[in-house]
PDB file of C-alpha atoms in Angstrom:
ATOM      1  CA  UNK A  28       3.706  11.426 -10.425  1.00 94.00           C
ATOM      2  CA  UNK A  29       0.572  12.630 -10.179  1.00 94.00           C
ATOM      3  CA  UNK A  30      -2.786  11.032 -11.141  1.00 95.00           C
ATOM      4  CA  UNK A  31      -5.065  13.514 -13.203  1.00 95.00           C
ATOM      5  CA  UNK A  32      -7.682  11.586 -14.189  1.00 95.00           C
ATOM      6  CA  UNK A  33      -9.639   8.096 -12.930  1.00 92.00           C
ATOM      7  CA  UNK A  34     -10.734   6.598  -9.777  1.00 89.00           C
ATOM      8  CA  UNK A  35      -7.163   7.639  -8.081  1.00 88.00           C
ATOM      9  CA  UNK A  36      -7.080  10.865  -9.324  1.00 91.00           C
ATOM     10  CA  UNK A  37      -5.245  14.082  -7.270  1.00 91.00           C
ATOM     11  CA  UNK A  38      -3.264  11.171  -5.386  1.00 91.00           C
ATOM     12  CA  UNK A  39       0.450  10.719  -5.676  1.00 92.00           C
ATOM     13  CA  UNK A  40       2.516   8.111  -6.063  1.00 93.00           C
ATOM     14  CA  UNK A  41       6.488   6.923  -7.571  1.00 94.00           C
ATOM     15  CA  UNK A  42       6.113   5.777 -11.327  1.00 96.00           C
ATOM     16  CA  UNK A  43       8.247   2.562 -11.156  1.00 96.00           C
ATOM     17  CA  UNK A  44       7.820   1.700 -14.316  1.00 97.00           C
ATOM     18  CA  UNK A  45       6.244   1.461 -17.967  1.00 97.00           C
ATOM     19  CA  UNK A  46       4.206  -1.457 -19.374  1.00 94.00           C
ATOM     20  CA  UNK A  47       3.092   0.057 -23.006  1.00 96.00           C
ATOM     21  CA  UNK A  48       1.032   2.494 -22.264  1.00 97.00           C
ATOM     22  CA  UNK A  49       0.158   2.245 -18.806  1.00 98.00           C
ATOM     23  CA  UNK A  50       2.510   3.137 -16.056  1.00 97.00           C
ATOM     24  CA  UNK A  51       2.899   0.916 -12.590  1.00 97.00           C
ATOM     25  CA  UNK A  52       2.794   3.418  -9.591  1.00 95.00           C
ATOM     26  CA  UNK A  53       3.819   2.914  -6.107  1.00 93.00           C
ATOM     27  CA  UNK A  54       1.152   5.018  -4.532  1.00 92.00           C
ATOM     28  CA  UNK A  55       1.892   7.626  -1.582  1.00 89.00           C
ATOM     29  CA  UNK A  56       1.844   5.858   2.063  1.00 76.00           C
ATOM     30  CA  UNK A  57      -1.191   8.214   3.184  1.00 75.00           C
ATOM     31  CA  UNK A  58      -3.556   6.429  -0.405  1.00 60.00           C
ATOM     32  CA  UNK A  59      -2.535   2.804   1.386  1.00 61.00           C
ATOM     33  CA  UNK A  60      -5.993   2.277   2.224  1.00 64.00           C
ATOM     34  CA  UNK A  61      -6.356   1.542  -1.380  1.00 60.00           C
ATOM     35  CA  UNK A  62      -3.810  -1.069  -3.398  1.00 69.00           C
ATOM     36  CA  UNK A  63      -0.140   0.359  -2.946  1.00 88.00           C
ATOM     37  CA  UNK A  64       0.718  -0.519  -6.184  1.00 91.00           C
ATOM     38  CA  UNK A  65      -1.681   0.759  -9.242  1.00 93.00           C
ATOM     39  CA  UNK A  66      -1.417   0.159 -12.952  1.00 95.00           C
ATOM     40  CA  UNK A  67      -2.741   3.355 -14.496  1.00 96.00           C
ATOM     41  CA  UNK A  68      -2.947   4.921 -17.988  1.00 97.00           C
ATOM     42  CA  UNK A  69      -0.060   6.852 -18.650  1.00 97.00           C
ATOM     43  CA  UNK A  70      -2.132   9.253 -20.181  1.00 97.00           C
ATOM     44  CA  UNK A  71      -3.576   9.857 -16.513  1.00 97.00           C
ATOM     45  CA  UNK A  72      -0.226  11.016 -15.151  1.00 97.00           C
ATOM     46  CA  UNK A  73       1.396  14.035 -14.709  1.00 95.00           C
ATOM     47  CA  UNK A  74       4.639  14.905 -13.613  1.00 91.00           C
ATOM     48  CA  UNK A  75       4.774  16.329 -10.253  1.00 78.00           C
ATOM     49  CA  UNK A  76       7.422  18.378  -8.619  1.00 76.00           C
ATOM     50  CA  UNK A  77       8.011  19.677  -5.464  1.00 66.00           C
ATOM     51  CA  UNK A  78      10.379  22.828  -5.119  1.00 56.00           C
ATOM     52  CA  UNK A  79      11.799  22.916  -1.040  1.00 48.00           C
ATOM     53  CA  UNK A  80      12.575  26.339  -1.522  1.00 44.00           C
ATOM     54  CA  UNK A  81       9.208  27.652  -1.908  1.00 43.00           C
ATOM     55  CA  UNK A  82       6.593  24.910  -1.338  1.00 45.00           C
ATOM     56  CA  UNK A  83       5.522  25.277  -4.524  1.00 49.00           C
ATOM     57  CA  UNK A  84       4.008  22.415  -6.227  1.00 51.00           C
ATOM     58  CA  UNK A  85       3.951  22.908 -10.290  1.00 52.00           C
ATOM     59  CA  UNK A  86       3.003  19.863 -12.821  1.00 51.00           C
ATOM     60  CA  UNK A  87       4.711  19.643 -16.076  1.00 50.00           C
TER      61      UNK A  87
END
């Protein structure tokens, strides 16, 4: 995932799972100078996708 809002936002990070509405995120190894493990708002994630092929990065 991809945080789009908040104090971690444009960092990345493995949604490991849901807790009502907020979502607990492993955060990417290069954010570990913060907590590795966040509990954000769901409704500051996006989906985040990266295609090999092209090195295109595209949100849903």
């Amino acid at each position: 995932v991809k945080v789009i809002a908040g104090d971690c936002r444009e960092q990345t990070g493995v949604l490991t799972s849901v807790d009502g509405e907020d979502g607990v995120v492993e955060m990417d190894a290069r954010h570990l100078n913060e907590d590795s493990i966040q509990l954000l708002p769901l409704r500051c994630l996006g989906k985040f996708t990266d295609n090999e092929h092209h090195h295109d990065y595209k949100y849903k």
